[in-house]
Tab-separated table of C-alpha atoms and ligand atoms in Angstrom:
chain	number	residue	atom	x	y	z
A	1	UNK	CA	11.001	20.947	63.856
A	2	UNK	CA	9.037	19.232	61.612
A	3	UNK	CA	10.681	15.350	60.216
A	4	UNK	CA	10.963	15.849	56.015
A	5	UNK	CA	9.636	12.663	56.169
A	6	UNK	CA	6.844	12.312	58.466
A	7	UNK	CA	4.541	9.533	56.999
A	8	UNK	CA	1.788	12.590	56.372
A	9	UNK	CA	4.079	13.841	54.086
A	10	UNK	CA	5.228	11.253	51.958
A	11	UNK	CA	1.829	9.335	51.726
A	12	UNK	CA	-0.527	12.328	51.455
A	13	UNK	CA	-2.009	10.897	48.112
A	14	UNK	CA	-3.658	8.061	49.601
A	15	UNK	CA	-5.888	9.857	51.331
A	16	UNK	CA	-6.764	12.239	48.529
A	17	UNK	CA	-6.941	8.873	46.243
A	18	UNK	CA	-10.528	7.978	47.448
A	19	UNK	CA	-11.536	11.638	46.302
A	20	UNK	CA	-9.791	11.421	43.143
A	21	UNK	CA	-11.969	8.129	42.462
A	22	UNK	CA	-15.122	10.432	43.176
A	23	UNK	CA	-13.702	12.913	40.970
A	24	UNK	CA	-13.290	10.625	37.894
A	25	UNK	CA	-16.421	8.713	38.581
A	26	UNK	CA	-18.683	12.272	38.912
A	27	UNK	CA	-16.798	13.453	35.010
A	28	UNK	CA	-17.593	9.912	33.555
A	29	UNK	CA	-21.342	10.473	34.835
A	30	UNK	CA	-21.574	14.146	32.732
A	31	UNK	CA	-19.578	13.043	29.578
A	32	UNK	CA	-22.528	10.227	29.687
A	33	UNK	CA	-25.305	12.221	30.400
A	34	UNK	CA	-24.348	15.000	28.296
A	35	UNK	CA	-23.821	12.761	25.118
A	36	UNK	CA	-27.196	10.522	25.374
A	37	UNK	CA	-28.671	13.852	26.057
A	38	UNK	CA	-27.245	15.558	23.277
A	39	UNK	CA	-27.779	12.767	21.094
A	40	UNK	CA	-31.497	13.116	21.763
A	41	UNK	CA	-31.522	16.295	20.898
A	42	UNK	CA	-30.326	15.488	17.591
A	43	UNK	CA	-32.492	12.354	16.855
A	44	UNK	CA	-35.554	14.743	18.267
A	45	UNK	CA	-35.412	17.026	15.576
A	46	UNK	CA	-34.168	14.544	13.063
A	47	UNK	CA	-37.282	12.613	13.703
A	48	UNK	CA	-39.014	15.815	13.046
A	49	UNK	CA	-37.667	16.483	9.795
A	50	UNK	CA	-38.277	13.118	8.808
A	51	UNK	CA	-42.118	13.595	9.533
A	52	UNK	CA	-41.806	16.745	7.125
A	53	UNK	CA	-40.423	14.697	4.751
A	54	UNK	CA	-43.225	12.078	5.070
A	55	UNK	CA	-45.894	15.200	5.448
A	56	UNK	CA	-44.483	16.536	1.742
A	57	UNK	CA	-44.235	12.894	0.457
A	58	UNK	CA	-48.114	12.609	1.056
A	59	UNK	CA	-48.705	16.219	-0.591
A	60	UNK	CA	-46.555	15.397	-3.626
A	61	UNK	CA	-48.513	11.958	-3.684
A	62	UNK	CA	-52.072	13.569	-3.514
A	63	UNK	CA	-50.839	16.341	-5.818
A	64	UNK	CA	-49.349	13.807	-8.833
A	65	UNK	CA	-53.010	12.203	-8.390
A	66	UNK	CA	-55.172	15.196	-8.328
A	67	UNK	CA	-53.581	16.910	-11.032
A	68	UNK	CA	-52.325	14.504	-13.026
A	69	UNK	CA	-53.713	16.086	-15.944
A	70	UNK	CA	-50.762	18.523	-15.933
A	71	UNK	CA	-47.833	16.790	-17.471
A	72	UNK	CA	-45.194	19.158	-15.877
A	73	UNK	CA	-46.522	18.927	-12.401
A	74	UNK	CA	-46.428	15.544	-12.197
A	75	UNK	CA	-42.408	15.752	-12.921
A	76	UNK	CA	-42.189	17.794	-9.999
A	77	UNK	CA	-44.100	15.984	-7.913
A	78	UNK	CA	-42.025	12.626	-8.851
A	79	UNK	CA	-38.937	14.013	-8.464
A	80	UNK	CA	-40.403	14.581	-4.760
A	81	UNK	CA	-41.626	11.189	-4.372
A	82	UNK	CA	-38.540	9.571	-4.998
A	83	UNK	CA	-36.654	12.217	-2.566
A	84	UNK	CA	-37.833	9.659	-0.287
A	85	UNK	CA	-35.210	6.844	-0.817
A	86	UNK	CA	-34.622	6.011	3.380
A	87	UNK	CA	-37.792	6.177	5.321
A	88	UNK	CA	-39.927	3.155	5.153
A	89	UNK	CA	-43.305	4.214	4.100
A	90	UNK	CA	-46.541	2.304	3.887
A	91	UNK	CA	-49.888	3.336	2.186
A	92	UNK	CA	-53.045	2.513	3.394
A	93	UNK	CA	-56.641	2.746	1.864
A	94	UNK	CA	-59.628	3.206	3.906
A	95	UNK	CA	-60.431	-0.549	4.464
A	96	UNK	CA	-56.818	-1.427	5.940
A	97	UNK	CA	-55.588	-2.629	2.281
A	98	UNK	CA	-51.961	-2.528	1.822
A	99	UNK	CA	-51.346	-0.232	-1.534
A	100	UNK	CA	-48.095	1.752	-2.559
A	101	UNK	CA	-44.836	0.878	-0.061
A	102	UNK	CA	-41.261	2.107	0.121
A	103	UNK	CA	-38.116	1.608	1.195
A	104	UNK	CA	-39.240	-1.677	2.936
A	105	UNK	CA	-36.819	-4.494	2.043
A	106	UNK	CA	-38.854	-7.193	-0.256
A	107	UNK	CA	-37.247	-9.776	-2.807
A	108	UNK	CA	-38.963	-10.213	-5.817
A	109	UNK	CA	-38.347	-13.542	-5.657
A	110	UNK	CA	-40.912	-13.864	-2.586
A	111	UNK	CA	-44.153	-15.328	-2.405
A	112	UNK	CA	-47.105	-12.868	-2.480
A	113	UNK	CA	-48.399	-14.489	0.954
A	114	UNK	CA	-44.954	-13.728	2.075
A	115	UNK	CA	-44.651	-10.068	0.653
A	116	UNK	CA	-48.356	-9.682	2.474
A	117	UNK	CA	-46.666	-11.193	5.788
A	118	UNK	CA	-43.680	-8.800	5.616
A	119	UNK	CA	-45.493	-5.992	4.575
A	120	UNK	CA	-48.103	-6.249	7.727
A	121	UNK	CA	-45.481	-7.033	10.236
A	122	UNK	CA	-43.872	-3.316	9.065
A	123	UNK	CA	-47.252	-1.901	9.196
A	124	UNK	CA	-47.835	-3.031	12.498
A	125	UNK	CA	-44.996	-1.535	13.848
A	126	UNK	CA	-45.223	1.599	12.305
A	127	UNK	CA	-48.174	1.444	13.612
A	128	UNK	CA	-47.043	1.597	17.138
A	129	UNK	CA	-44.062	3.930	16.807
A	130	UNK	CA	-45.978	7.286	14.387
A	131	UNK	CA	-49.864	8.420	13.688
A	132	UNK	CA	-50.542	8.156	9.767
A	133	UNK	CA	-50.750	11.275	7.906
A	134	UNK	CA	-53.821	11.462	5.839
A	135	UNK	CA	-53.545	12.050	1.744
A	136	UNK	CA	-56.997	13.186	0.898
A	137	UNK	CA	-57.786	12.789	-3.223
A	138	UNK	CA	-60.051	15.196	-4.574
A	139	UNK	CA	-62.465	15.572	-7.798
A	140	UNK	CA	-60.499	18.609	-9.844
A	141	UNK	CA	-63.555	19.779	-10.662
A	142	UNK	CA	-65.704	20.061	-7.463
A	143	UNK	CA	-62.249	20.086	-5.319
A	144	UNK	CA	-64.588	17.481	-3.206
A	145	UNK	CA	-62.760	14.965	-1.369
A	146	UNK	CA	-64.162	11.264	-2.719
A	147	UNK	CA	-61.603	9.644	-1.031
A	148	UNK	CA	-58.877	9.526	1.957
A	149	UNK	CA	-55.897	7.158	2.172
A	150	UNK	CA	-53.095	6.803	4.826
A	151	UNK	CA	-49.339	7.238	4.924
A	152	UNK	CA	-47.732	5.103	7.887
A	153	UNK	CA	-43.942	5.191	8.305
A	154	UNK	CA	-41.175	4.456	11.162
A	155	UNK	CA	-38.381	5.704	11.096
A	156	UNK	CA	-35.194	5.496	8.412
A	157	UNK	CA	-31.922	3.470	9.242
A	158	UNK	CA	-30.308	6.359	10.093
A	159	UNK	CA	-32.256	7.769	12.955
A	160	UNK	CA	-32.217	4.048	14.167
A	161	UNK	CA	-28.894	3.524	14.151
A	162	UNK	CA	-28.404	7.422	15.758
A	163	UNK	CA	-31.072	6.686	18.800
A	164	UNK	CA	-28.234	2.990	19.475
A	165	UNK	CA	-25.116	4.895	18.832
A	166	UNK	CA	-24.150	7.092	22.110
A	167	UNK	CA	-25.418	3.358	24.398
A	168	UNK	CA	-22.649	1.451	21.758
A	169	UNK	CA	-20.146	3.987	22.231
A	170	UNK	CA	-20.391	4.618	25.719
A	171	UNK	CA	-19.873	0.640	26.712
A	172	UNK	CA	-17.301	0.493	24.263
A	173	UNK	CA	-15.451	3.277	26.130
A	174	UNK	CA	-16.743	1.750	29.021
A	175	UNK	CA	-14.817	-2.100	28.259
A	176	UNK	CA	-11.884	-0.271	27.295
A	177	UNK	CA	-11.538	2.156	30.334
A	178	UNK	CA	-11.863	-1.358	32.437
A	179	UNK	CA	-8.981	-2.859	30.520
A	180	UNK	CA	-7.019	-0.103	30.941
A	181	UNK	CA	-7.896	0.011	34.339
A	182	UNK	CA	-6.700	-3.383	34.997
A	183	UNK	CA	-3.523	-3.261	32.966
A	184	UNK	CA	-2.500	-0.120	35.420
A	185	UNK	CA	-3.229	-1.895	38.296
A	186	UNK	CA	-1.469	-5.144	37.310
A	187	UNK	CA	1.314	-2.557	36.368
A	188	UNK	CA	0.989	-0.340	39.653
A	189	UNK	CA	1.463	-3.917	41.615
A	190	UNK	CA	4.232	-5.303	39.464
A	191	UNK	CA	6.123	-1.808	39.934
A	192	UNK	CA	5.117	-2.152	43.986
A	193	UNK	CA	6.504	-5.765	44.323
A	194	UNK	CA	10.354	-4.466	42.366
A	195	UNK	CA	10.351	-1.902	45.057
A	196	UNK	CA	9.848	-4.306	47.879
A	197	UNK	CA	11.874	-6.712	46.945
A	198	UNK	CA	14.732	-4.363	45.882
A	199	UNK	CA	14.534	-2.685	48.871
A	200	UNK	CA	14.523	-5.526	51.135
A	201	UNK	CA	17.397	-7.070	49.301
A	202	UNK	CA	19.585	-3.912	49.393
A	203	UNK	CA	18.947	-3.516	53.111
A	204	UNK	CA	19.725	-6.925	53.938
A	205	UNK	CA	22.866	-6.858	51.308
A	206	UNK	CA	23.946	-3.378	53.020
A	207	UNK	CA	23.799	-4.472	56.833
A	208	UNK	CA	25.944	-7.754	55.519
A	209	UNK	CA	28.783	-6.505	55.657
A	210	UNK	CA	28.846	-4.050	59.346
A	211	UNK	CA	27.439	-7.247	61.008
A	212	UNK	CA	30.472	-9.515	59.985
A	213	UNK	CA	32.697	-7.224	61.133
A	214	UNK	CA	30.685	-6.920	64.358
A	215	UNK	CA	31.139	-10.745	64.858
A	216	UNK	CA	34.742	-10.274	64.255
A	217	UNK	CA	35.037	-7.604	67.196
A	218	UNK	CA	33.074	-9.371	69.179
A	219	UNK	CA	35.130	-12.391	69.059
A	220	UNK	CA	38.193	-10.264	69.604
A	221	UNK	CA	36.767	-8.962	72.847
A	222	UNK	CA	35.631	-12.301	73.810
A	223	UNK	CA	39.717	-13.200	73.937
A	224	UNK	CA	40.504	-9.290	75.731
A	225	UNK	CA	40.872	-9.861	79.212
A	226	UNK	CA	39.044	-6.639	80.453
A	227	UNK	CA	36.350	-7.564	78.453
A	228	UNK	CA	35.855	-11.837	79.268
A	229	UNK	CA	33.532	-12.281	81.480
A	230	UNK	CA	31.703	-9.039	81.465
A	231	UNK	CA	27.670	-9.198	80.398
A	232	UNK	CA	29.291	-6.566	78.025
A	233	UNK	CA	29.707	-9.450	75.639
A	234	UNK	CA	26.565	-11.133	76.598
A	235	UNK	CA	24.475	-7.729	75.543
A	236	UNK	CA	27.144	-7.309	72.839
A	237	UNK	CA	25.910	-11.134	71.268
A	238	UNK	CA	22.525	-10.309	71.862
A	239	UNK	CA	21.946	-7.155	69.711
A	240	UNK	CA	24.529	-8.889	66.788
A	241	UNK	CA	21.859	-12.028	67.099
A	242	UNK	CA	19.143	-9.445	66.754
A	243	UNK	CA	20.441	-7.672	63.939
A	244	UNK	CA	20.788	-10.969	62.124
A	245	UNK	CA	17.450	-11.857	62.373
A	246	UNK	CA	16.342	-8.026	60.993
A	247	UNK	CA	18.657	-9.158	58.220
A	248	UNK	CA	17.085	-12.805	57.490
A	249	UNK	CA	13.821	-11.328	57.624
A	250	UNK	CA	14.785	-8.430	54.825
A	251	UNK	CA	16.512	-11.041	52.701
A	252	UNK	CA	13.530	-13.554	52.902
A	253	UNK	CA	10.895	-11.049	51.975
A	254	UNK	CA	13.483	-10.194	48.922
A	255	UNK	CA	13.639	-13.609	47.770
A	256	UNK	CA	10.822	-16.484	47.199
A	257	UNK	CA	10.765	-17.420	50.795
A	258	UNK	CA	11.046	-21.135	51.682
A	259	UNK	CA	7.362	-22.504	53.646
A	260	UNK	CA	8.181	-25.041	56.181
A	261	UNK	CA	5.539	-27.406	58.092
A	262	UNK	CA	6.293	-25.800	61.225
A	263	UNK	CA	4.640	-26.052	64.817
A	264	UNK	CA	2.941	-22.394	65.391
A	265	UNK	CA	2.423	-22.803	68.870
A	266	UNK	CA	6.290	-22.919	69.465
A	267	UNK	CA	6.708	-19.980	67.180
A	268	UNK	CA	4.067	-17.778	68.367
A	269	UNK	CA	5.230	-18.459	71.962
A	270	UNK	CA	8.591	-17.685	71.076
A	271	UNK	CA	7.838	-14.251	69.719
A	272	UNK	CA	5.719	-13.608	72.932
A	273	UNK	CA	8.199	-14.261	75.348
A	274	UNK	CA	10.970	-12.000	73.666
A	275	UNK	CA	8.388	-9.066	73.684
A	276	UNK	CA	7.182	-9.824	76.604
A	277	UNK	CA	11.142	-8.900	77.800
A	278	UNK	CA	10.662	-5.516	75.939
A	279	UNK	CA	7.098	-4.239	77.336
A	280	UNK	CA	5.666	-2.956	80.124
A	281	UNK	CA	5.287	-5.362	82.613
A	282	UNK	CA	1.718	-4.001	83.321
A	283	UNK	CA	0.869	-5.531	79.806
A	284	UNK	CA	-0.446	-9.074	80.105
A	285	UNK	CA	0.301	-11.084	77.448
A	286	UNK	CA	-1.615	-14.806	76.745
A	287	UNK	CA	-0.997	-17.361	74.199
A	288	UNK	CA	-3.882	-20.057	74.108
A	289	UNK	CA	-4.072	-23.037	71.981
A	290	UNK	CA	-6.255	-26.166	70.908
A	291	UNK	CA	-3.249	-28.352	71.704
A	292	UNK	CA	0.957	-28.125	71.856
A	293	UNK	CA	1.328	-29.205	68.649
A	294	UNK	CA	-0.625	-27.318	65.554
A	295	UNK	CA	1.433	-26.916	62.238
A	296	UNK	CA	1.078	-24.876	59.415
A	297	UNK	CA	3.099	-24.001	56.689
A	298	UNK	CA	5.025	-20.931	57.500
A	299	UNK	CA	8.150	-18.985	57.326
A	300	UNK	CA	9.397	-18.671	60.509
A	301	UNK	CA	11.287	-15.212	60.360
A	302	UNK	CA	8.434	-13.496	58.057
A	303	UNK	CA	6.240	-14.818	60.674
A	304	UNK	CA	7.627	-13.865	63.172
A	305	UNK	CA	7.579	-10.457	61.966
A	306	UNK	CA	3.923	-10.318	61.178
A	307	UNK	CA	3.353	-11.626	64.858
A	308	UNK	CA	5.180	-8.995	66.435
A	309	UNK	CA	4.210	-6.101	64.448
A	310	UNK	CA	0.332	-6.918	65.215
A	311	UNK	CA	1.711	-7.346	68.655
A	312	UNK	CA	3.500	-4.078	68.845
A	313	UNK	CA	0.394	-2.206	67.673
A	314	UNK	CA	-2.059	-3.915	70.135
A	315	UNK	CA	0.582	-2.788	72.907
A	316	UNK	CA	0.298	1.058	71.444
A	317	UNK	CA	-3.086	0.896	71.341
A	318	UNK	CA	-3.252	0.103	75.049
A	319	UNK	CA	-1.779	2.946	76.428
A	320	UNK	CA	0.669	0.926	78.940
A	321	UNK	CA	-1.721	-1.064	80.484
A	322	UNK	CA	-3.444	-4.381	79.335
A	323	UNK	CA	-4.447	-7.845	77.970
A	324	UNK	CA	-3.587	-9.234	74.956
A	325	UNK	CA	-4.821	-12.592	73.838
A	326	UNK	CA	-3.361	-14.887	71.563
A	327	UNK	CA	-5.469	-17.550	70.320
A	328	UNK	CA	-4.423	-20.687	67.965
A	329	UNK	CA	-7.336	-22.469	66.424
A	330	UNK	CA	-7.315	-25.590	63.759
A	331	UNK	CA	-10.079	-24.649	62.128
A	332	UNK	CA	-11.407	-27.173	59.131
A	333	UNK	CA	-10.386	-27.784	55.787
A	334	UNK	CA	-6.793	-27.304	56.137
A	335	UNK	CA	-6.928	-23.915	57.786
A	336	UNK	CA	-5.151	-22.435	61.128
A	337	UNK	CA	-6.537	-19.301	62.887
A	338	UNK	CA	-4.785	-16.999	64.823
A	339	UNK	CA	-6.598	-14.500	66.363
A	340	UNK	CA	-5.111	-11.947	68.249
A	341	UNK	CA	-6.903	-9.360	70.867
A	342	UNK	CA	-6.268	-6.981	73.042
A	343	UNK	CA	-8.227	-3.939	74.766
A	344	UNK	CA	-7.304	-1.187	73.908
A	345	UNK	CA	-8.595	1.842	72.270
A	346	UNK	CA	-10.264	0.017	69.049
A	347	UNK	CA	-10.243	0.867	65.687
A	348	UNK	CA	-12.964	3.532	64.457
A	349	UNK	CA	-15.083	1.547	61.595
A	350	UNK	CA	-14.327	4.824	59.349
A	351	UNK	CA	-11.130	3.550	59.769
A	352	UNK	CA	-11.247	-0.336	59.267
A	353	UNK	CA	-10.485	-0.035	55.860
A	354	UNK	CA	-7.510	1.889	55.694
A	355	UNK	CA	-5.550	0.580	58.625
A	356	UNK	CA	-3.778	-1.776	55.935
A	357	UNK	CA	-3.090	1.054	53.501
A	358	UNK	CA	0.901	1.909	53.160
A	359	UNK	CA	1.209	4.834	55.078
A	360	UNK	CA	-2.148	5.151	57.210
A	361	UNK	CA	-0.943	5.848	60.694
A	362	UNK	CA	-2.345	7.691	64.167
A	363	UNK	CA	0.951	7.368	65.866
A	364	UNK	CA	2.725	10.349	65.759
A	365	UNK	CA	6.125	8.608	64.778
A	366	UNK	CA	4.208	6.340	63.193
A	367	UNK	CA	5.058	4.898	59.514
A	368	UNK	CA	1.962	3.611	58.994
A	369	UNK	CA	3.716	0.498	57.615
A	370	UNK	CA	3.522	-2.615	59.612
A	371	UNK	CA	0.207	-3.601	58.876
A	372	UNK	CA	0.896	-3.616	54.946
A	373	UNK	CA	4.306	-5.914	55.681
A	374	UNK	CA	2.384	-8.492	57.873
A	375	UNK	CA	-0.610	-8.140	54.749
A	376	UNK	CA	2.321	-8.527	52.470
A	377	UNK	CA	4.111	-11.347	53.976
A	378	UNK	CA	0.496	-13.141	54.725
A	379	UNK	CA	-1.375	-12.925	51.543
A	380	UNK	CA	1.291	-12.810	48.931
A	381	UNK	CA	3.925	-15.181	50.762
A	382	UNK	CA	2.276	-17.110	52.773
A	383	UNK	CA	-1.164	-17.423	50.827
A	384	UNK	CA	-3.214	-16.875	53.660
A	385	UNK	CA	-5.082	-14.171	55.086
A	386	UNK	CA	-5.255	-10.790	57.624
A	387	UNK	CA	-8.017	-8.862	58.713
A	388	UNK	CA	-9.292	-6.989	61.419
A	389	UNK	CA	-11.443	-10.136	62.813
A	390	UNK	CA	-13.721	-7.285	65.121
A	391	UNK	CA	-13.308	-4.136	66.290
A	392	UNK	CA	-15.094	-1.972	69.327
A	393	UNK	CA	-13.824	1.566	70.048
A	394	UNK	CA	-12.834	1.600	74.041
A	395	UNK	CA	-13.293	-2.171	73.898
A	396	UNK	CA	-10.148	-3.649	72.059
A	397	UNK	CA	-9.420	-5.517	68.644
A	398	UNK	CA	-8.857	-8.673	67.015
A	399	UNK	CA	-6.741	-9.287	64.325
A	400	UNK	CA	-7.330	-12.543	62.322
A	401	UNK	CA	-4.424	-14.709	60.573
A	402	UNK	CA	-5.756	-17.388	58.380
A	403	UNK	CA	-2.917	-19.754	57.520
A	404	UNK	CA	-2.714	-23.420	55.764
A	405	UNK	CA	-1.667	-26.327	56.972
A	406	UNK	CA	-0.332	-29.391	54.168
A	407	UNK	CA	-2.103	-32.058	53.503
A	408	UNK	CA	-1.073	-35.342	54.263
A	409	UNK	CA	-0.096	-37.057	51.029
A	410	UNK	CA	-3.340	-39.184	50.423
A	411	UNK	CA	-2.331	-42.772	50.823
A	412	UNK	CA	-3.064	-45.301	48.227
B	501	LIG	N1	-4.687	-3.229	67.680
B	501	LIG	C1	-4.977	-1.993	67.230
B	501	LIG	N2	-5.816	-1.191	67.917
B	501	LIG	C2	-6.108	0.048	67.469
B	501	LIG	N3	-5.617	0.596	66.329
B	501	LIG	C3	-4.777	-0.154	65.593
B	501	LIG	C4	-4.417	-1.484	65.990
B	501	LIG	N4	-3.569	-1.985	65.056
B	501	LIG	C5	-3.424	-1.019	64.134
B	501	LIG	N5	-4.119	0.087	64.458
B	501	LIG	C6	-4.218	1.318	63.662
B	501	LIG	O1	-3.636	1.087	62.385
B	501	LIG	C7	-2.633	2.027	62.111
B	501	LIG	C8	-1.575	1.429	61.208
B	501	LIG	O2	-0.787	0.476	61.847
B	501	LIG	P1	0.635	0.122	61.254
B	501	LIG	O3	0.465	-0.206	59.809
B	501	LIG	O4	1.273	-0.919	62.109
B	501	LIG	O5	1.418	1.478	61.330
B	501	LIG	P2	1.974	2.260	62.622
B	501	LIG	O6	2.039	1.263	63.736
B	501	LIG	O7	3.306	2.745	62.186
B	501	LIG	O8	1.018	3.363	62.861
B	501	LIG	C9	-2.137	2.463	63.469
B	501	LIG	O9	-1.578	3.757	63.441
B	501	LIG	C10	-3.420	2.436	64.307
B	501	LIG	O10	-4.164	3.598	64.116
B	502	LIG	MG1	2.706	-0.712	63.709
């Protein structure tokens, strides 16, 4: 029957997580697109309004002039003129000479060389951004054209500020999507470290209490005559000594843990030899070092743990049968290395990434945990490092452990 809580269960959204990032990145692309696009739209046919504008601004204009024997006309044709109170407007006679402007900012207070400097600045980029439209003045009489002058114009504040706006709006969505972004992931990990640390506390607080009354028994049998003597007590002392440790290692990770300057070899050979005593004996198991004595600042039951788990998983991944290599290097500036190898089946680079996620497993009882406790207990209590070091399917695996070692107190 299938186990409520197989790991596939309980951790199916991290694998649909990566796709949910896809998801949210693909939306954020069309909100984007569509609202630059549709913006363009907009300032597309704004800009072409504003060139009818300018186009009846230059008929009013040639109107008032050729006609300005009619009072009532020219009325009209003012009222037009000044409809024009945004769009900076430049006119132009034949011979490049500045005459009637608009909407172009100019103190009064200015010098003419300076109104002349402003003014062909403007005209030079209007210039660039529209073609002139032409005002043609013509003899009322003959309706002859004596003379042709030019309208240049860019375009008003508005339609400026309208191309800018979706560009400012979109990276002001975008700084405050990676705010919030950060504030739920400083949340997320706050909320992930309570549950660790509560968890580990109540387990170690709950197995308290059985385990003192196991010593108790035990020390009762120890005093039974049946039972002195017997490796029943022996095997008995054993598993109470082993539960003990389970529970030091669940209250340590609950608590700040204490780092000691500690000599790995010792540690790591320690751990070895007691699962050496619980694998196959086909499983060949190697602990190589600089020298006897390397330190680094540890704690010794986390550490343990993190050495075993590794361990444990190297042995799965050889199917029974194997080498795994333990190797303890002093590397330079304060650092220790402990790589560990074996060679068995290799991790599939699709996979490399994940193996450290909470939950990823390929063992079918498998909790896909172990590799985020030994992450956990390296990076965040020992402030060191884990990775998969290199990785060959068929060909084996090497976890890395970067630790530090203390400086010596610099001596005066
Ligand atoms: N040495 C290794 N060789 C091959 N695969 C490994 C090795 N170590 C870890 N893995 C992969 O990483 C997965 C996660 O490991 P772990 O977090 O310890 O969880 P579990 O052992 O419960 O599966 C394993 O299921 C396995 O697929
Ligand atoms: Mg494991």
């Amino acid at each position: 029957m299938a186990n409520p809580f197989m790991p596939s269960e309980v951790f199916n959204i991290y694998k649909n997580k990566s796709n949910l990032n896809w998801i949210v990145l693909f939306i954020s692309i069309v909100i984007s697109g569509g609202s630059i696009y549709y913006t363009d739209v907009l300032v597309k046919q704004l800009k072409q309004r504003e060139r009818r504008q300018i186009e009846l601004f230059a008929k009013a204009l040639e109107y008032t002039i050729n006609e300005s024997s009619k009072r009532d006309v020219y009325f009209i044709t003012e009222e037009i003129l000044f409809q024009n109170n945004s769009i900076p407007t430049i006119l132009v006679d034949k011979q490049g000479k500045i005459g009637d402007y608009r909407n172009i900012e100019i103190d009064s207070s200015w010098s003419a060389s300076k109104v002349s400097f402003t003014l062909n600045k403007e005209l030079k980029k209007m210039k660039d951004e529209y073609d002139p439209i032409d005002v043609n003045f013509k003899d009322p009489e003959t309706d002859e054209i004596y003379d042709t002058q030019f309208i240049y114009y860019r375009n008003s504040f508005l339609l400026t500020q309208l191309t800018y706006y979706p560009y400012i709006q979109l990276s002001v969505i975008a700084i405050f999507a990676f705010i919030a972004y950060l504030a739920f992931n400083y949340s997320k990990a706050a909320e992930q470290n309570r549950v660790w640390v509560g968890m580990a506390k109540e387990t170690a607080h709950q197995l308290g209490t059985p385990i003192s009354s196991l010593i108790a028994w035990l020390e009762f049998l120890k005093t039974d005559k049946h039972f002195k003597d017997s490796n029943i007590i022996t095997e008995l002392d054993k598993d109470i000594k082993k539960l003990m440790l389970i529970t030091e290692r669940f209250s340590s990770i609950g608590s700040v843990p204490i780092l000691n300057e500690e000599n790995i070899v010792e540690v790591i050979n320690n751990s070895v030899s007691y699962l050496r005593s619980r694998v196959s004996s086909k499983v060949n198991m190697e602990v190589h070092a600089m020298h006897d004595n390397i330190s680094a600042n540890i704690n010794v039951p986390l550490f343990e743990w993190v050495i075993e788990n590794i361990c444990k998983n190297a042995v799965d991944a050889m199917g029974g049968e194997g080498n795994l290599h333990i190797n303890i290097v002093e590397g330079s500036d304060w650092r220790v290395f402990v790589d560990i190898s074996d060679d068995g089946k290799g991790i599939p680079k699709s996979k490399l990434k994940q193996v450290f996620n909470p939950g990823f497993t390929t063992k079918k009882r498998g909790w896909g945990l172990g590799l985020t406790l030994a992450k956990r207990i390296i990076e965040n209590y020992h402030n060191g490092k884990v990775y998969v070091k290199s990785s060959e399917p068929d060909k084996g695996t090497t976890f890395r452990i970067v630790l530090r070692r203390k400086k010596p107190e610099p001596t005066a």
